[in-house]
Tab-separated table of C-alpha atoms and ligand atoms in Angstrom:
chain	number	residue	atom	x	y	z
A	1	MET	CA	41.929	-45.603	-48.866
A	2	LYS	CA	38.767	-44.186	-48.931
A	3	ILE	CA	37.672	-41.095	-45.798
A	4	ILE	CA	34.310	-40.882	-45.882
A	5	ARG	CA	32.136	-38.057	-44.198
A	6	LYS	CA	28.649	-38.659	-45.726
A	7	ILE	CA	26.481	-40.321	-44.662
A	8	LYS	CA	24.358	-40.191	-48.059
A	9	LEU	CA	28.102	-41.470	-49.580
A	10	MET	CA	28.621	-44.861	-46.608
A	11	GLN	CA	25.284	-46.330	-47.300
A	12	GLU	CA	25.675	-46.410	-50.871
A	13	TYR	CA	29.410	-47.719	-50.977
A	14	VAL	CA	28.582	-50.437	-48.058
A	15	LYS	CA	25.667	-50.790	-50.805
A	16	ARG	CA	28.007	-51.318	-53.451
A	17	GLN	CA	30.223	-53.457	-51.580
A	18	ARG	CA	27.645	-56.290	-50.481
A	19	LYS	CA	26.285	-56.590	-54.138
A	20	ALA	CA	29.221	-57.679	-55.175
A	21	GLY	CA	29.368	-60.027	-51.938
A	22	ARG	CA	31.806	-58.848	-49.833
A	23	THR	CA	31.036	-58.684	-45.941
A	24	ILE	CA	31.882	-56.355	-44.099
A	25	GLY	CA	33.270	-55.384	-39.888
A	26	PHE	CA	32.574	-52.456	-39.233
A	27	ILE	CA	35.173	-50.396	-35.822
A	28	PRO	CA	32.768	-46.960	-33.829
A	29	THR	CA	36.204	-44.973	-32.652
A	30	MET	CA	36.259	-41.761	-31.313
A	31	GLY	CA	39.962	-41.534	-32.698
A	32	ALA	CA	43.465	-40.323	-31.362
A	33	LEU	CA	44.069	-44.583	-32.652
A	34	HIS	CA	46.246	-46.860	-30.487
A	35	GLU	CA	46.946	-50.389	-30.347
A	36	GLY	CA	44.041	-50.872	-28.745
A	37	HIS	CA	42.302	-49.388	-31.896
A	38	LEU	CA	43.696	-51.560	-34.056
A	39	SER	CA	43.443	-54.703	-32.846
A	40	LEU	CA	40.135	-54.197	-33.523
A	41	ILE	CA	41.267	-53.309	-37.005
A	42	ARG	CA	43.219	-56.299	-37.578
A	43	GLN	CA	41.034	-59.214	-35.473
A	44	ALA	CA	37.572	-57.522	-37.816
A	45	LYS	CA	40.620	-57.936	-40.875
A	46	LYS	CA	40.376	-61.487	-40.099
A	47	GLU	CA	37.145	-61.773	-40.709
A	48	ASN	CA	35.750	-59.435	-42.210
A	49	ASP	CA	36.434	-58.317	-46.487
A	50	ILE	CA	36.189	-55.085	-45.983
A	51	VAL	CA	36.829	-52.915	-42.858
A	52	ALA	CA	34.810	-50.032	-41.975
A	53	VAL	CA	36.546	-47.475	-38.734
A	54	SER	CA	34.646	-44.413	-38.178
A	55	ILE	CA	35.766	-41.339	-36.401
A	56	PHE	CA	33.844	-39.359	-34.241
A	57	VAL	CA	34.042	-37.893	-31.338
A	58	ASN	CA	30.369	-38.204	-30.227
A	59	PRO	CA	28.868	-34.384	-28.783
A	60	THR	CA	25.844	-36.480	-26.897
A	61	GLN	CA	28.091	-39.049	-24.671
A	62	PHE	CA	29.606	-36.166	-22.950
A	63	GLY	CA	28.819	-34.579	-20.026
A	64	PRO	CA	28.870	-30.220	-20.154
A	65	GLN	CA	32.040	-30.321	-17.570
A	66	GLU	CA	33.476	-33.321	-19.084
A	67	ASP	CA	35.978	-33.274	-22.130
A	68	PHE	CA	34.354	-33.166	-25.248
A	69	LYS	CA	36.695	-29.712	-26.321
A	70	LYS	CA	39.774	-31.145	-25.299
A	71	TYR	CA	38.953	-34.529	-26.574
A	72	PRO	CA	42.754	-35.042	-28.884
A	73	ARG	CA	41.314	-35.119	-32.918
A	74	PRO	CA	44.900	-35.889	-34.194
A	75	LEU	CA	42.967	-37.039	-37.841
A	76	ALA	CA	46.094	-37.583	-40.565
A	77	LYS	CA	47.527	-40.228	-38.737
A	78	ASP	CA	44.147	-42.184	-37.227
A	79	VAL	CA	44.276	-42.852	-41.389
A	80	ARG	CA	48.214	-43.488	-41.613
A	81	LEU	CA	47.802	-46.623	-38.640
A	82	ALA	CA	44.427	-47.376	-39.811
A	83	LYS	CA	44.720	-48.492	-42.829
A	84	SER	CA	47.656	-50.200	-42.303
A	85	ALA	CA	45.540	-52.674	-39.401
A	86	GLY	CA	43.738	-52.780	-42.529
A	87	ALA	CA	40.714	-50.891	-42.421
A	88	SER	CA	39.395	-50.931	-46.306
A	89	VAL	CA	37.335	-46.976	-45.055
A	90	ILE	CA	36.538	-44.292	-42.515
A	91	PHE	CA	33.967	-42.771	-42.147
A	92	ASN	CA	34.522	-39.251	-40.752
A	93	PRO	CA	31.203	-37.380	-40.368
A	94	SER	CA	30.565	-33.613	-38.696
A	95	ALA	CA	28.512	-33.417	-36.138
A	96	ASP	CA	26.478	-31.261	-37.726
A	97	GLU	CA	26.095	-34.081	-39.973
A	98	MET	CA	24.565	-36.711	-37.861
A	99	TYR	CA	23.395	-33.991	-35.573
A	100	PRO	CA	21.740	-31.483	-37.694
A	101	ALA	CA	19.513	-28.593	-36.916
A	102	GLY	CA	16.320	-29.532	-35.519
A	103	TYR	CA	17.299	-33.957	-33.830
A	104	GLN	CA	15.151	-34.889	-31.439
A	105	THR	CA	15.615	-39.021	-31.105
A	106	PHE	CA	17.396	-40.508	-28.993
A	107	VAL	CA	18.087	-44.963	-28.220
A	108	GLU	CA	18.091	-45.470	-24.046
A	109	VAL	CA	18.668	-48.631	-22.735
A	110	GLY	CA	17.483	-49.278	-19.680
A	111	LYS	CA	19.039	-50.887	-16.114
A	112	ILE	CA	21.979	-51.568	-18.200
A	113	THR	CA	22.975	-48.520	-17.718
A	114	GLN	CA	22.375	-47.347	-14.305
A	115	GLY	CA	25.139	-48.044	-12.973
A	116	LEU	CA	28.959	-47.849	-13.068
A	117	CYS	CA	29.059	-45.546	-15.507
A	118	GLY	CA	26.140	-45.565	-16.201
A	119	ALA	CA	25.925	-43.177	-12.480
A	120	SER	CA	29.076	-40.872	-12.722
A	121	ARG	CA	28.142	-39.950	-15.768
A	122	PRO	CA	24.063	-39.126	-16.395
A	123	GLY	CA	23.357	-38.785	-19.977
A	124	HIS	CA	26.814	-40.881	-20.681
A	125	PHE	CA	25.120	-43.840	-22.486
A	126	ARG	CA	22.408	-42.146	-24.010
A	127	GLY	CA	24.440	-40.030	-26.044
A	128	VAL	CA	27.203	-44.565	-27.198
A	129	ALA	CA	23.348	-45.830	-27.959
A	130	THR	CA	21.916	-43.512	-29.235
A	131	VAL	CA	25.142	-42.739	-32.207
A	132	VAL	CA	25.840	-46.207	-32.055
A	133	ASN	CA	22.964	-46.953	-32.904
A	134	LYS	CA	22.959	-44.538	-35.791
A	135	LEU	CA	26.392	-45.696	-37.054
A	136	PHE	CA	25.105	-49.009	-37.040
A	137	ASN	CA	22.159	-47.212	-39.952
A	138	ALA	CA	25.283	-44.833	-41.726
A	139	VAL	CA	27.383	-47.789	-41.855
A	140	PRO	CA	24.959	-50.969	-41.852
A	141	ALA	CA	26.942	-53.867	-41.214
A	142	ASP	CA	27.832	-57.760	-40.672
A	143	LYS	CA	29.906	-57.401	-37.573
A	144	ALA	CA	30.761	-54.298	-35.604
A	145	TYR	CA	33.958	-54.905	-33.252
A	146	PHE	CA	33.887	-53.309	-29.135
A	147	GLY	CA	37.382	-54.262	-27.111
A	148	GLN	CA	36.150	-55.197	-23.492
A	149	LYS	CA	37.771	-52.206	-22.557
A	150	ASP	CA	34.009	-50.208	-21.899
A	151	TYR	CA	32.388	-53.095	-20.793
A	152	GLN	CA	29.574	-51.810	-20.257
A	153	GLN	CA	29.598	-50.056	-23.074
A	154	ALA	CA	29.903	-53.064	-24.939
A	155	ARG	CA	27.243	-55.186	-22.658
A	156	VAL	CA	24.289	-52.225	-23.529
A	157	ILE	CA	24.698	-52.059	-27.322
A	158	GLN	CA	24.467	-56.059	-27.008
A	159	GLN	CA	21.273	-55.659	-25.163
A	160	MET	CA	20.386	-52.195	-27.972
A	161	VAL	CA	21.007	-54.599	-30.530
A	162	LYS	CA	18.520	-57.760	-28.940
A	163	ASP	CA	16.465	-55.212	-28.346
A	164	LEU	CA	16.326	-53.646	-31.602
A	165	ASN	CA	16.009	-56.325	-33.685
A	166	ILE	CA	19.520	-55.035	-34.883
A	167	ALA	CA	20.799	-57.156	-37.645
A	168	VAL	CA	24.378	-56.640	-36.705
A	169	GLN	CA	27.420	-58.991	-34.396
A	170	VAL	CA	28.337	-57.527	-32.388
A	171	VAL	CA	32.370	-58.872	-31.429
A	172	ILE	CA	33.649	-58.028	-27.926
A	173	CYS	CA	37.686	-58.208	-28.304
A	174	PRO	CA	40.652	-58.374	-25.117
A	175	ILE	CA	42.152	-54.955	-24.293
A	176	ILE	CA	45.448	-54.531	-24.551
A	177	ARG	CA	47.598	-52.772	-22.074
A	178	GLU	CA	50.614	-51.101	-21.556
A	179	GLN	CA	53.828	-53.033	-20.642
A	180	ASP	CA	53.380	-51.791	-17.003
A	181	GLY	CA	49.357	-53.288	-17.059
A	182	LEU	CA	47.566	-49.732	-17.760
A	183	ALA	CA	44.375	-50.548	-20.019
A	184	MET	CA	45.835	-48.495	-23.885
A	185	SER	CA	43.253	-45.887	-23.622
A	186	SER	CA	43.352	-42.668	-25.992
A	187	ARG	CA	42.938	-40.002	-22.815
A	188	ASN	CA	46.126	-41.490	-21.374
A	189	GLN	CA	47.840	-39.304	-23.131
A	190	TYR	CA	46.956	-36.843	-20.653
A	191	LEU	CA	48.604	-37.958	-18.089
A	192	ASN	CA	51.676	-36.317	-17.075
A	193	ALA	CA	55.149	-37.994	-16.075
A	194	GLU	CA	54.292	-38.713	-12.553
A	195	GLU	CA	50.271	-39.924	-12.953
A	196	ARG	CA	51.201	-42.111	-15.911
A	197	LYS	CA	53.162	-43.879	-12.880
A	198	SER	CA	50.825	-43.703	-10.554
A	199	ALA	CA	47.932	-45.045	-13.536
A	200	ALA	CA	48.953	-48.454	-12.961
A	201	CYS	CA	47.857	-48.831	-9.975
A	202	LEU	CA	44.165	-49.874	-11.035
A	203	TYR	CA	45.952	-52.581	-12.794
A	204	GLU	CA	48.178	-53.517	-9.924
A	205	ALA	CA	44.797	-53.894	-7.930
A	206	LEU	CA	42.569	-55.610	-10.260
A	207	LYS	CA	45.337	-58.233	-10.543
A	208	VAL	CA	44.953	-58.066	-6.060
A	209	ALA	CA	41.453	-58.513	-6.643
A	210	LYS	CA	41.954	-62.270	-8.830
A	211	ALA	CA	43.789	-63.533	-6.280
A	212	MET	CA	42.030	-62.654	-3.490
A	213	ILE	CA	39.087	-64.467	-5.950
A	214	LYS	CA	40.859	-67.942	-6.944
A	215	SER	CA	42.255	-68.092	-3.574
A	216	LYS	CA	38.237	-68.732	-3.081
A	217	ILE	CA	37.442	-65.308	-1.252
A	218	LYS	CA	33.320	-64.977	-1.912
A	219	GLU	CA	33.140	-61.070	0.433
A	220	THR	CA	32.923	-59.210	-2.757
A	221	ALA	CA	32.327	-56.205	-0.307
A	222	LYS	CA	36.036	-57.629	1.807
A	223	ILE	CA	37.896	-57.524	-2.214
A	224	LYS	CA	36.767	-54.284	-3.228
A	225	LYS	CA	38.327	-52.734	0.370
A	226	GLU	CA	41.276	-54.394	-1.032
A	227	VAL	CA	41.468	-53.370	-3.611
A	228	ARG	CA	40.656	-49.329	-2.228
A	229	ASN	CA	43.473	-49.699	-0.548
A	230	ILE	CA	45.863	-50.602	-2.874
A	231	ILE	CA	43.749	-47.450	-5.080
A	232	GLU	CA	43.862	-45.155	-2.476
A	233	SER	CA	47.694	-46.172	-1.230
A	234	ASN	CA	48.238	-43.414	-4.586
A	235	LEU	CA	49.002	-39.514	-4.248
A	236	LEU	CA	47.356	-38.928	-6.769
A	237	ALA	CA	44.528	-41.795	-7.478
A	238	LYS	CA	40.719	-40.966	-6.554
A	239	VAL	CA	38.348	-43.409	-6.969
A	240	ASP	CA	35.772	-42.781	-9.203
A	241	TYR	CA	33.965	-46.462	-8.465
A	242	ILE	CA	34.981	-50.041	-7.112
A	243	GLU	CA	32.123	-52.226	-8.416
A	244	ILE	CA	32.312	-56.557	-8.552
A	245	VAL	CA	29.152	-56.966	-10.752
A	246	ASP	CA	27.564	-59.573	-12.281
A	247	ALA	CA	28.885	-60.179	-16.202
A	248	GLU	CA	25.635	-60.416	-17.906
A	249	THR	CA	23.545	-58.391	-16.049
A	250	LEU	CA	26.008	-55.698	-14.285
A	251	GLU	CA	24.152	-55.375	-11.103
A	252	PRO	CA	26.111	-55.400	-7.888
A	253	ALA	CA	27.309	-59.273	-6.704
A	254	LYS	CA	28.191	-58.934	-2.943
A	255	MET	CA	29.209	-62.789	-3.116
A	256	ILE	CA	31.260	-64.410	-6.034
A	257	LYS	CA	29.459	-66.553	-8.526
A	258	GLY	CA	29.816	-67.656	-11.894
A	259	LYS	CA	30.780	-64.730	-14.390
A	260	VAL	CA	31.522	-61.659	-12.612
A	261	VAL	CA	34.009	-57.975	-13.602
A	262	ILE	CA	35.162	-56.244	-10.910
A	263	ALA	CA	35.126	-53.192	-12.948
A	264	LEU	CA	37.077	-49.403	-11.737
A	265	ALA	CA	36.904	-46.115	-13.811
A	266	VAL	CA	39.027	-44.031	-11.103
A	267	TYR	CA	39.978	-39.909	-11.393
A	268	ILE	CA	44.607	-40.532	-11.302
A	269	GLY	CA	44.563	-35.814	-11.172
A	270	LYS	CA	42.210	-34.717	-13.590
A	271	THR	CA	41.746	-37.664	-15.228
A	272	ARG	CA	39.445	-40.067	-15.608
A	273	LEU	CA	40.102	-43.418	-16.120
A	274	ILE	CA	38.578	-47.045	-15.601
A	275	ASP	CA	39.276	-50.457	-16.064
A	276	ASN	CA	38.079	-54.230	-15.895
A	277	MET	CA	38.166	-57.817	-14.588
A	278	VAL	CA	36.244	-60.677	-15.705
A	279	ILE	CA	36.547	-63.471	-13.808
A	280	GLY	CA	34.866	-67.056	-14.820
B	1	AMP	P1	36.848	-45.323	-28.239
B	1	AMP	O1	37.733	-44.189	-29.331
B	1	AMP	O2	37.482	-44.940	-26.968
B	1	AMP	O3	35.541	-44.969	-28.670
B	1	AMP	O4	37.058	-46.848	-28.584
B	1	AMP	C1	36.613	-47.337	-29.956
B	1	AMP	C2	36.619	-48.928	-29.737
B	1	AMP	O5	38.014	-49.093	-29.258
B	1	AMP	C3	35.057	-49.626	-27.631
B	1	AMP	O6	35.449	-50.419	-28.554
B	1	AMP	C4	37.063	-49.553	-27.520
B	1	AMP	O7	37.027	-50.210	-26.186
B	1	AMP	C5	37.859	-50.249	-28.086
B	1	AMP	N1	39.247	-49.800	-26.986
B	1	AMP	C6	39.415	-48.762	-26.710
B	1	AMP	N2	40.595	-48.848	-25.641
B	1	AMP	C7	41.241	-50.392	-26.199
B	1	AMP	C8	41.848	-51.312	-25.169
B	1	AMP	N3	42.421	-50.793	-24.639
B	1	AMP	N4	41.767	-52.545	-25.581
B	1	AMP	C9	41.301	-52.755	-26.491
B	1	AMP	N5	40.339	-52.374	-27.232
B	1	AMP	C10	39.837	-50.967	-27.242
């Protein structure tokens, strides 16, 4: 399998594939690949001739106090896993290749970035939108695959693609979970054994919220309170946010109506985890 580190070479590779009549599926990642990532690669493999996976820990989407430095970077293992899931090529640029000296252009998506993780992580979605835009230019694909795990991110990318007329089809794939329901994440490896057990409370709380909605409880305040109680009954857990929002606009919902997303961000010890469930 090919590993490409330069933007120009990556663009030339895609051009050659297109010339040969092949379709390209693209999965942007920050590496430390797990079954969640691999499910996106497998889906892309089903729908395209060539599958490109980018591995780039993007400095511009991390806040100054966040985990950019300690974020895991097991490149050799990632290459092996990506290949086994069907990747044809890996794009692994350096930070200097992506942001050379003198770099000065950023992409800001509006309202949809302001709540949820956008409120807790100022500048995060500016970094995400910028890097994904740059990656789309480096790997001009037919389809790009994102996980529902990062629901707001996927919506931000859809909005950006629409607003900027980017010629890529965004595909959102389901959340892959561990046996106890914890959403797979590269950050789960920060958890010690005790924290790992506690982390199951995010999914437990989401399931209770879903059951409440099924039993026709409409007031979101009531549902959020119950979700908070479940999570806070856990000594290691500290809620960052619990929100119920419209699935399209991400505006907070007072009452359950149409398609909604229950979205959570919770610190387990020092590790911030997110999860969500789409309902309706
Ligand atoms: P990351 O490497 O964390 O930036 O994630 C790269 C892509 O994989 C994003 O589109 C994520 O939403 C997706 N992803 C991460 N974890 C999961 C998961 N547990 N299930 C499905 N997709 C995931």
